[in-house]
Amino acid sequence: MRTTVKSVVSLAALGAALAACSPQAEPVAEGPPSRADLAPGLFDAGSVIWNLERTASVPPPDGFFDLDTAMIALSVPAVTADEAGDAVTAADDAEEEPPQDDAAVEAAESGEAPADEQEGRGPGLLSFANSDLAFTGDRVIVGGFHGFNVFDAANPDDPQHILSVVCPGGQGDVSVHGDLVFFSTEQNRGRLDCGNGGVDAASSPERFLGVRIFDISDLDAPRQVAAVQTCRGSHTHTFVPHPSDDRTAYIYVQGTSSVRPASELAGCSGGEPDENPETALYSIDVIEVPLDAPEQAAIVSRPRIFTDYATGEIAGLWAGGAMEDGAQTAASTVSCHDITVYPEMNLAGGACGGNGILLDISDPVNPRRISDLADPNMAYWHSATFSNDASKLLFTDEWGGGLGARCQADDPADWGADLIADIVDGELQLRGFFKIPGEQSAIENCVAHNGNIIPVPGRDIMVQGWYSGGLSIIDFTDSNNPFEIAFFDQGPLGPDALRVAGYWAAYWHNGRIWAPELVRGMDVFRLQASEHLTANEIAAAELIRFDEANTQTQLHITWPDEPVVALALLDQVARGGAMDAVVLGGVRDAVQGWSDGNADANAMAAALASVTDASSRPGLSSADAGRLSDLGAMLERVH
């Protein structure tokens, strides 16, 4: 493993342009501003922001940026004009542009590297792209196709780079526990020694595809302490705590590449299960990690989570293709792209090819599917996020493999979108869809991508990345009617062709939104009060702190008995008109007295009585009923 880095291209010459990434003020406009026609640029693209403040913009560290790779063009529209009226036609660059068909797009996003990477000849499209994040203490870990970087974020509005580990092989998903970093590798150029040279042979003992484990306890000498090989590599992985032993953890491995030959890794074989019951398809890998001896990490099971339990057929879910005339061409369910576990609920949500699935993980070594969902609007179920109470599961659809321009005005609103399902008696039930407005251009790759919950009590709010569509925050408290409450977007990399850029993800962690950009580095945002989100609601969310967070390991949120949490719930009750305004004012005065340190026992008792009475009113929405119930329980505890 190499931990020193050499700059591929100096960023010093780009320093002046970085000034364009300084924090931006909230727009004065009453409604959401338009995302359309934002000026292109690398570090100086035009941008638009709504109900957010960008507090930091961190450039990629030396050695993790390459200008030539960043500007690789996927396709050129038939005619594209910039504001000056210059036109560029596809014919102009026909000899330079790679062919762009659906298979190429899907292969690039799934982790099957371009041919030049597979043969080890040099950098390709995503060689230096950033991917996912993990959080531990004051540190933020940024994964990527070239390795990972660690930042000191003690001041979240001024993160400082403290470590780079070069280890090419894509896609570089990261998780963390203590001083251990878990790192996904799926491209054929991945080497056991983290070398840059790739692997030329079709079968080689030097190749590594799977999950690496690094010890970063000594930032001056990080070490790879384990490298667990898998038959299909690791496109993503999920850190799963042991339910009772805090010295043991599991890693769920989601591999999406082709099966490796047995000559390279014993026991690997492919094919359909009717011809080969031992196929490495139609399963995930479960790695057990003794946290005190991570070098002993090993695969302990390969659960067949797509099985038709009635017939025993391994390939028991969607076989691929359109589900009805005019529908999406959905992927076959042979693997999962992402699995999000919710340990406190003994549940996991899997985004798996042509299906979204719900898993029981009470026995984490042997997860079992308890419900599944398919939908004609979904092409490739990509990621999953639970509501805090696990009554809902939001899935994203990666239509076009993440590399297509899929958020244009004429694109279907339910394709490449979020799908929201309620969980009713353990069954997934389809409800609504959300997609950002179709204001992206033909040279911006845009699709629903990764995100997590923002811990506002009484509401289900999620932030997520949309690649070149920026980041978006939605309220999906009403599963049938999700709506946007904030966003940030910036222009494409260049004016003439579709190039890969934008936010891989956007995650809330300890009061900030962290957004890794595929090319430009990482941005940090803070919520701003608006008609959609009050200062009390933001302050209540900012109370929630976790020492460690992994983006596919959902953490349960419990709000403290604090006045600002009660005030946030009252703001929501007022917004929904669930309580008489005069009565609500009296409750608010009582809670404000508590907040000011002048709690009055009689006033608090009256407030509790008012809330109890309001909660029994007929016609309340389930959301308002829940808010009043939570508020009443809090007032009773502190009274």
XYZ file of C-alpha atoms in Angstrom:
639
model
C 0.000 0.000 0.000
C 1.210 3.500 -0.807
C 0.168 6.452 1.325
C 2.179 9.200 -0.329
C 0.595 11.101 -3.174
C 1.854 13.020 -6.140
C -0.289 15.675 -7.755
C -1.597 14.650 -11.149
C -2.282 18.242 -12.009
C -1.470 21.267 -9.893
C -4.497 22.980 -8.392
C -2.573 26.160 -7.683
C -3.520 27.620 -11.048
C -7.156 27.045 -10.180
C -6.960 28.796 -6.814
C -8.498 32.040 -7.976
C -11.488 30.213 -9.382
C -12.184 28.603 -6.019
C -13.309 31.975 -4.687
C -16.547 31.385 -6.574
C -17.281 28.587 -4.090
C -17.617 30.944 -1.113
C -20.816 30.861 0.973
C -23.864 32.257 -0.799
C -26.760 34.237 0.612
C -30.326 32.986 0.610
C -32.250 34.336 -2.406
C -34.881 36.956 -1.832
C -37.390 35.297 -4.168
C -40.547 34.007 -2.485
C -40.678 30.770 -4.460
C -37.958 28.423 -5.613
C -35.637 29.974 -8.204
C -35.026 28.307 -11.544
C -32.242 25.799 -11.994
C -32.163 26.272 -15.758
C -29.308 27.736 -17.831
C -26.640 27.862 -15.124
C -23.255 28.876 -16.507
C -20.767 26.039 -17.012
C -17.393 25.877 -15.320
C -15.046 23.685 -13.374
C -14.625 25.596 -10.098
C -16.482 28.714 -11.229
C -19.782 27.333 -12.513
C -22.929 29.377 -12.044
C -25.054 28.261 -9.109
C -28.437 28.723 -7.496
C -29.341 28.103 -3.859
C -32.661 28.022 -2.014
C -33.142 27.812 1.757
C -29.525 26.758 2.307
C -26.164 28.401 2.961
C -22.965 26.925 1.535
C -20.451 27.279 4.372
C -17.424 25.519 2.884
C -16.148 24.271 -0.452
C -13.150 21.956 -0.212
C -11.108 21.270 -3.375
C -9.818 17.782 -4.154
C -6.430 17.073 -2.528
C -3.296 16.856 -4.629
C -3.155 13.560 -6.458
C -6.936 13.155 -6.479
C -7.739 15.380 -9.426
C -6.902 15.064 -13.098
C -8.088 17.723 -15.517
C -8.002 15.492 -18.596
C -10.077 12.809 -16.880
C -12.535 15.356 -15.502
C -13.191 16.736 -18.980
C -13.774 13.404 -20.751
C -16.945 13.855 -22.807
C -19.580 11.136 -22.748
C -21.614 12.566 -25.598
C -22.246 15.769 -27.524
C -25.841 16.802 -28.194
C -26.814 17.201 -31.828
C -26.752 20.966 -31.344
C -25.695 22.736 -28.159
C -25.450 26.531 -27.894
C -23.905 28.567 -25.125
C -25.021 32.068 -24.220
C -22.755 33.606 -26.834
C -24.501 31.640 -29.532
C -21.604 29.321 -30.365
C -22.767 25.920 -31.579
C -21.005 22.608 -31.358
C -22.271 19.619 -33.285
C -21.693 15.986 -32.548
C -19.951 15.607 -35.888
C -17.256 18.050 -34.835
C -15.942 15.633 -32.245
C -17.179 12.326 -33.620
C -13.712 10.767 -33.654
C -13.015 11.814 -30.049
C -16.284 10.832 -28.403
C -16.690 7.304 -27.042
C -19.798 5.414 -28.161
C -22.540 5.961 -25.634
C -25.149 3.237 -25.484
C -27.128 1.945 -22.513
C -24.734 -0.931 -21.924
C -21.741 1.399 -21.728
C -23.496 3.682 -19.271
C -24.605 0.798 -17.064
C -21.154 -0.791 -17.129
C -19.458 2.427 -16.108
C -21.763 3.034 -13.165
C -21.882 -0.609 -12.051
C -18.156 -0.652 -11.542
C -17.135 -2.433 -14.724
C -14.338 -0.132 -15.751
C -13.749 1.195 -19.255
C -11.510 -1.066 -21.314
C -8.414 1.036 -20.705
C -8.807 0.573 -16.946
C -9.578 -3.116 -17.198
C -6.387 -3.709 -19.098
C -4.358 -1.509 -16.736
C -3.250 0.953 -19.406
C -4.133 4.194 -17.667
C -6.856 6.413 -16.223
C -10.426 6.253 -17.452
C -13.690 8.084 -16.963
C -14.148 7.636 -13.191
C -10.533 7.004 -12.167
C -10.375 10.027 -9.849
C -14.061 10.403 -8.993
C -15.199 10.886 -5.404
C -17.839 8.551 -4.043
C -19.246 8.103 -0.530
C -18.595 9.415 2.990
C -18.170 8.106 6.524
C -17.939 10.043 9.791
C -16.003 9.361 12.993
C -15.377 11.857 15.771
C -14.307 15.111 14.149
C -13.199 13.351 10.969
C -14.894 13.019 7.609
C -13.687 10.247 5.310
C -14.224 10.746 1.589
C -14.070 7.595 -0.516
C -13.297 7.488 -4.200
C -12.147 5.489 -7.177
C -8.492 6.442 -6.527
C -8.444 5.829 -2.769
C -9.728 7.796 0.197
C -9.051 11.044 2.037
C -9.540 12.033 5.656
C -10.432 15.556 6.778
C -10.403 17.119 10.220
C -13.822 18.720 10.574
C -13.620 19.976 14.153
C -14.657 23.237 12.507
C -17.245 21.870 10.049
C -17.156 25.090 8.053
C -13.424 24.794 7.442
C -12.460 21.103 6.998
C -8.718 20.466 6.843
C -7.158 17.635 4.834
C -5.043 15.350 7.045
C -4.550 12.070 5.145
C -4.622 10.583 1.645
C -4.440 6.872 0.927
C -3.901 6.014 -2.734
C -5.549 2.697 -3.578
C -7.124 2.627 -7.060
C -9.850 0.203 -8.001
C -13.281 1.864 -7.706
C -15.745 2.566 -6.458
C -14.296 3.250 -3.064
C -17.358 3.153 -0.826
C -16.208 3.697 2.763
C -17.388 2.787 6.246
C -15.635 3.371 9.545
C -15.586 1.931 13.040
C -13.075 3.280 15.505
C -9.733 3.339 13.695
C -10.832 0.845 11.044
C -11.817 1.996 7.556
C -13.645 -0.430 5.263
C -13.178 0.217 1.556
C -14.924 -1.295 -1.499
C -13.040 -2.371 -4.633
C -14.721 -3.665 -7.769
C -12.767 -2.665 -10.870
C -10.438 -5.183 -12.486
C -7.488 -2.796 -12.122
C -7.618 -3.233 -8.334
C -4.415 -4.720 -6.912
C -3.735 -6.403 -3.570
C -0.899 -3.933 -2.969
C -2.996 -0.840 -3.862
C -0.635 -0.200 -6.759
C -1.346 2.132 -9.665
C -0.257 -0.231 -12.413
C -3.452 -2.212 -12.824
C -3.496 -5.923 -13.676
C -2.918 -7.007 -17.266
C -3.770 -10.709 -17.043
C -7.302 -12.031 -17.332
C -6.624 -14.129 -14.236
C -4.046 -13.012 -11.698
C -3.215 -13.523 -7.996
C -2.275 -9.825 -7.896
C -5.852 -8.701 -8.554
C -8.041 -7.633 -5.651
C -11.830 -7.331 -5.762
C -13.685 -7.163 -2.475
C -13.474 -5.243 0.809
C -10.217 -3.867 2.214
C -9.757 -2.973 5.883
C -7.351 -0.194 6.839
C -6.099 0.778 10.276
C -5.681 4.572 10.464
C -4.829 4.834 14.156
C -1.462 6.260 13.072
C -2.213 8.920 10.477
C 1.437 8.937 9.477
C 1.411 5.225 8.725
C -2.045 3.872 7.791
C -1.993 0.124 7.154
C -4.074 -2.277 5.105
C -4.714 -5.016 7.676
C -7.104 -7.217 5.686
C -8.317 -7.699 2.134
C -11.299 -10.032 1.811
C -11.680 -11.273 -1.760
C -15.175 -11.816 -3.197
C -16.391 -13.349 -6.438
C -18.051 -10.174 -7.742
C -16.018 -7.523 -5.971
C -17.670 -4.899 -3.803
C -19.612 -2.166 -5.559
C -20.945 -1.054 -2.188
C -20.876 -2.493 1.305
C -22.772 -2.037 4.558
C -21.402 -2.011 8.101
C -23.665 -4.134 10.326
C -23.129 -4.117 14.124
C -23.485 -7.408 15.953
C -26.742 -7.294 17.958
C -25.077 -8.255 21.266
C -21.288 -8.409 20.841
C -19.646 -5.028 20.404
C -16.349 -6.665 19.440
C -17.826 -8.269 16.330
C -19.282 -6.655 13.238
C -20.435 -7.785 9.840
C -20.045 -6.344 6.366
C -22.740 -6.951 3.771
C -21.070 -6.918 0.366
C -23.020 -5.883 -2.724
C -21.073 -6.967 -5.804
C -22.425 -6.074 -9.235
C -19.586 -6.908 -11.629
C -19.177 -10.128 -13.603
C -18.122 -13.273 -11.751
C -14.376 -13.833 -11.486
C -12.853 -17.046 -12.878
C -12.145 -19.864 -10.441
C -8.525 -19.740 -11.599
C -8.287 -16.322 -9.924
C -10.453 -16.989 -6.865
C -11.323 -20.542 -5.926
C -15.010 -21.304 -5.590
C -16.233 -18.630 -8.013
C -18.535 -19.597 -10.850
C -21.339 -17.888 -12.709
C -24.339 -18.778 -14.795
C -28.014 -19.220 -14.049
C -28.984 -21.371 -11.066
C -30.865 -23.953 -13.154
C -27.540 -24.807 -14.771
C -25.248 -23.996 -11.826
C -26.810 -24.072 -8.341
C -23.501 -22.783 -6.931
C -23.524 -19.611 -9.031
C -22.134 -16.499 -7.355
C -25.095 -14.562 -8.736
C -28.329 -14.103 -6.757
C -26.645 -13.606 -3.397
C -24.736 -11.199 -1.207
C -21.597 -11.895 0.824
C -21.506 -11.541 4.604
C -18.062 -10.876 6.095
C -17.537 -11.357 9.817
C -14.999 -8.959 11.330
C -13.446 -9.601 14.765
C -12.865 -5.943 15.603
C -9.913 -6.724 17.875
C -8.328 -8.867 15.146
C -9.575 -7.481 11.819
C -6.921 -9.418 9.912
C -9.074 -12.491 10.595
C -12.079 -11.083 8.704
C -13.652 -13.681 6.425
C -16.831 -14.514 4.533
C -19.192 -16.528 6.753
C -22.332 -16.744 4.580
C -23.722 -15.992 1.126
C -27.453 -15.494 1.720
C -29.809 -16.189 -1.189
C -32.047 -13.215 -0.425
C -33.861 -13.316 -3.792
C -35.187 -16.849 -3.310
C -38.826 -17.693 -3.929
C -39.375 -19.196 -0.508
C -42.431 -21.146 -1.666
C -40.612 -22.974 -4.465
C -36.997 -22.689 -3.369
C -36.027 -21.112 -6.700
C -32.890 -18.992 -6.174
C -33.784 -16.521 -8.935
C -37.123 -15.705 -7.382
C -37.585 -12.017 -8.213
C -37.742 -9.815 -11.340
C -36.093 -11.447 -14.372
C -35.561 -8.192 -16.281
C -37.316 -6.250 -19.032
C -40.331 -3.949 -19.171
C -43.208 -4.795 -16.842
C -45.804 -3.348 -19.183
C -46.041 -1.537 -22.509
C -44.248 1.789 -22.369
C -42.596 1.020 -19.038
C -38.966 1.203 -18.073
C -36.649 -1.611 -19.071
C -35.941 -2.811 -15.565
C -32.744 -4.619 -14.584
C -32.907 -8.250 -13.535
C -32.594 -8.913 -9.823
C -29.307 -10.803 -9.592
C -27.633 -8.552 -7.010
C -28.197 -5.525 -4.793
C -26.717 -2.143 -5.488
C -27.164 -0.857 -1.925
C -28.451 -2.324 1.317
C -29.273 0.039 4.169
C -29.516 -1.658 7.556
C -31.519 -0.277 10.472
C -30.150 -2.316 13.402
C -32.484 -0.847 16.052
C -35.433 -2.107 14.021
C -33.828 -5.406 12.901
C -34.621 -4.347 9.343
C -32.761 -3.645 6.124
C -33.861 -2.101 2.862
C -32.303 -3.456 -0.311
C -32.194 -1.707 -3.684
C -31.646 -4.706 -5.884
C -31.812 -4.512 -9.675
C -35.492 -4.717 -10.577
C -36.825 -4.852 -7.009
C -36.885 -3.044 -3.727
C -36.804 -5.498 -0.842
C -37.328 -5.481 2.922
C -35.142 -7.791 5.009
C -35.301 -9.152 8.540
C -31.743 -8.918 9.927
C -32.402 -10.114 13.482
C -29.894 -12.829 12.556
C -27.377 -10.662 10.665
C -25.480 -13.657 9.268
C -28.644 -14.937 7.637
C -30.814 -12.001 6.540
C -34.189 -13.051 5.166
C -36.458 -11.195 2.748
C -39.903 -10.455 4.175
C -41.312 -8.245 1.428
C -40.469 -7.068 -2.071
C -41.745 -4.522 -4.537
C -41.490 -3.977 -8.279
C -42.755 -1.024 -10.286
C -42.900 -0.305 -14.035
C -41.409 3.181 -13.474
C -38.204 1.853 -11.917
C -35.205 0.905 -14.060
C -32.526 0.163 -11.456
C -33.335 0.284 -7.748
C -30.269 2.045 -6.380
C -30.452 2.961 -2.667
C -32.834 2.862 0.279
C -33.571 5.092 3.280
C -35.987 4.437 6.155
C -38.056 7.009 7.963
C -36.956 7.242 11.579
C -39.932 5.201 12.808
C -39.409 2.614 10.024
C -42.935 3.142 8.724
C -41.618 4.181 5.299
C -38.827 3.220 2.939
C -37.646 5.591 0.221
C -35.903 4.015 -2.788
C -33.996 5.798 -5.546
C -33.983 4.813 -9.214
C -30.725 5.123 -11.141
C -32.256 5.414 -14.596
C -29.466 5.698 -17.163
C -26.803 4.381 -14.789
C -26.101 7.806 -13.311
C -24.299 8.962 -16.448
C -27.258 10.026 -18.565
C -29.015 13.381 -18.873
C -32.253 12.218 -17.278
C -33.766 15.350 -15.693
C -34.783 17.253 -18.800
C -38.209 18.788 -19.310
C -39.407 15.963 -21.550
C -38.226 13.127 -19.284
C -40.963 11.278 -17.379
C -41.444 12.657 -13.886
C -41.578 9.189 -12.295
C -38.464 7.799 -14.047
C -35.087 8.263 -12.367
C -36.964 9.423 -9.276
C -37.506 8.569 -5.623
C -40.165 5.952 -4.890
C -41.770 6.035 -1.453
C -43.272 2.900 0.044
C -45.105 2.546 3.326
C -44.317 -0.493 5.475
C -47.672 -1.904 6.595
C -47.640 -5.058 8.713
C -44.212 -5.883 7.343
C -45.232 -5.388 3.700
C -43.988 -2.733 1.272
C -46.861 -0.753 -0.249
C -46.244 1.735 -3.060
C -47.238 5.336 -2.382
C -45.697 8.337 -4.167
C -42.772 9.538 -6.316
C -40.546 12.593 -6.192
C -38.236 14.003 -8.851
C -36.563 17.389 -9.083
C -38.033 19.775 -11.688
C -37.005 19.031 -15.275
C -34.734 22.029 -15.689
C -31.446 20.243 -16.352
C -29.902 20.353 -19.811
C -28.787 17.655 -22.233
C -25.188 18.044 -21.010
C -25.893 17.380 -17.317
C -25.966 13.841 -15.958
C -28.778 13.790 -13.437
C -30.438 11.025 -11.459
C -31.721 10.276 -7.961
C -28.748 9.268 -5.819
C -27.652 8.856 -2.201
C -28.868 10.683 0.885
C -30.159 10.337 4.431
C -32.626 11.659 6.976
C -32.429 15.177 8.435
C -33.504 14.758 12.084
C -36.367 17.235 12.299
C -38.837 15.918 14.911
C -42.372 15.325 13.696
C -41.434 15.179 9.999
C -39.777 12.855 7.504
C -37.188 14.977 5.693
C -34.389 13.694 3.487
C -31.419 15.284 1.736
C -29.864 13.598 -1.294
C -27.532 14.144 -4.210
C -28.690 14.198 -7.835
C -25.313 14.239 -9.589
C -25.397 17.302 -11.880
C -28.900 17.994 -10.608
C -27.269 19.252 -7.395
C -28.666 18.398 -3.983
C -32.278 18.480 -2.928
C -34.142 18.316 0.375
C -37.635 16.858 0.404
C -40.404 16.347 2.938
C -42.012 12.919 2.542
C -44.071 12.951 5.740
C -47.091 12.394 3.492
C -45.892 9.398 1.485
C -48.271 10.236 -1.346
C -47.236 13.878 -1.667
C -43.511 14.475 -1.181
C -42.334 18.008 -1.920
C -39.074 19.950 -2.120
C -38.124 22.450 0.597
C -34.522 23.397 -0.304
C -31.871 22.811 -2.964
C -28.511 23.796 -4.418
C -27.487 23.372 -8.048
C -24.585 24.459 -10.241
C -23.827 24.402 -13.935
C -22.132 21.657 -15.965
C -18.368 21.284 -16.317
C -18.308 22.650 -19.851
C -20.650 24.191 -22.429
C -20.408 21.665 -25.234
C -20.777 18.076 -24.024
C -22.126 15.835 -21.289
C -19.398 15.250 -18.700
C -19.648 13.415 -15.394
C -19.995 15.764 -12.426
C -22.234 16.635 -9.536
C -23.062 15.360 -6.088
C -22.623 11.641 -5.563
C -24.528 12.101 -2.336
C -25.625 14.582 0.291
C -25.728 13.606 3.969
C -26.796 15.306 7.159
C -24.326 14.820 9.991
C -24.077 16.790 13.229
C -25.701 19.988 12.034
C -24.316 20.207 8.503
C -24.981 18.728 5.073
C -21.900 17.134 3.517
C -21.913 16.715 -0.253
C -19.082 14.884 -2.067
C -18.803 16.155 -5.642
C -17.590 13.682 -8.239
C -14.952 16.075 -9.609
C -14.897 19.313 -7.636
C -14.216 18.077 -4.096
C -16.679 18.393 -1.213
C -19.159 21.076 -0.191
C -20.694 21.778 3.209
C -24.107 23.381 3.739
C -26.274 24.621 6.578
C -30.044 24.890 6.605
C -31.677 28.307 6.519
C -35.080 29.085 8.011
C -37.898 29.489 5.495
C -41.623 29.086 5.137
C -40.945 25.343 4.869
C -38.662 24.961 7.876
C -38.573 27.149 10.977
C -35.572 28.145 13.046
C -36.945 25.957 15.860
C -37.114 22.929 13.579
C -33.532 23.490 12.433
C -32.309 23.971 16.010
C -34.055 20.756 17.097
C -32.339 18.870 14.271
C -28.975 20.342 15.248
C -29.327 18.843 18.747
C -28.783 15.363 17.301
C -25.128 14.318 17.379
C -23.447 11.010 16.628
C -19.805 10.168 17.300
C -19.787 7.766 14.359
C -22.001 7.439 11.314
C -21.959 5.232 8.222
C -24.279 6.155 5.442
C -25.738 2.675 4.891
C -26.096 1.970 8.613
C -29.133 3.972 9.663
C -29.063 5.315 13.226
C -32.182 5.685 15.299
C -32.931 9.243 16.424
C -34.340 10.050 19.857
C -34.911 13.734 20.568
C -34.167 15.034 24.058
C -36.764 16.710 26.250
C -35.700 20.215 25.325
C -37.868 23.314 24.843
C -36.743 23.815 21.252
C -38.028 20.336 20.332
C -41.420 21.242 21.782
C -41.357 24.567 19.929
C -40.516 22.766 16.680
C -43.540 20.499 17.122
C -45.705 23.532 17.888
C -44.500 25.208 14.696
C -45.664 22.142 12.781
C -49.020 22.049 14.557
C -49.491 25.715 13.683
C -48.504 25.114 10.051
C -51.130 22.391 9.750
C -53.843 24.310 11.641
C -54.312 21.417 14.048
C -54.904 23.610 17.103
C -56.930 26.748 17.775
C -54.603 29.717 17.399
C -55.425 31.220 20.807
C -54.982 27.908 22.595
C -51.756 27.265 20.705
C -50.480 30.667 21.784
C -50.987 29.738 25.421
C -49.094 26.474 24.966
C -46.297 28.300 23.188
C -46.028 30.857 26.009
C -45.694 28.058 28.554
C -42.984 26.321 26.553
C -41.204 29.624 25.941
C -41.140 30.198 29.696
C -39.553 26.770 30.092
C -37.020 27.725 27.430
C -36.223 30.994 29.220
C -35.677 29.181 32.525
C -38.915 30.502 34.010
C -41.122 27.432 33.789
C -44.446 27.899 35.540
C -45.975 24.677 36.862
C -49.556 25.872 36.419
C -48.880 27.107 32.886
C -47.205 23.826 31.965
C -50.130 21.849 33.390
C -52.556 23.959 31.361
C -50.417 23.477 28.248
C -50.474 19.710 28.733
C -54.259 19.771 29.115
C -54.613 21.837 25.929
C -52.396 19.499 23.940
C -54.245 16.434 25.263
C -57.578 17.991 24.314
C -56.357 18.962 20.820
C -55.036 15.459 20.168
C -58.572 14.068 20.521
C -60.087 16.394 17.933
C -61.655 14.564 14.965
C -60.168 14.975 11.514
C -56.540 15.299 12.548
C -54.003 14.065 10.044
C -51.897 11.140 11.229
C -48.853 13.434 11.166
C -50.460 16.090 13.391
C -51.849 13.418 15.708
C -48.346 12.042 16.106
C -46.881 15.494 16.779
C -49.457 16.264 19.456
C -48.907 12.867 21.026
C -45.140 13.394 21.156
C -45.570 16.918 22.491
C -48.001 15.778 25.186
C -45.687 12.966 26.286
C -42.778 15.416 26.553
C -44.789 17.944 28.571
C -45.935 15.186 30.904
C -42.348 14.050 31.477
C -41.044 17.534 32.273
C -44.132 18.844 34.112
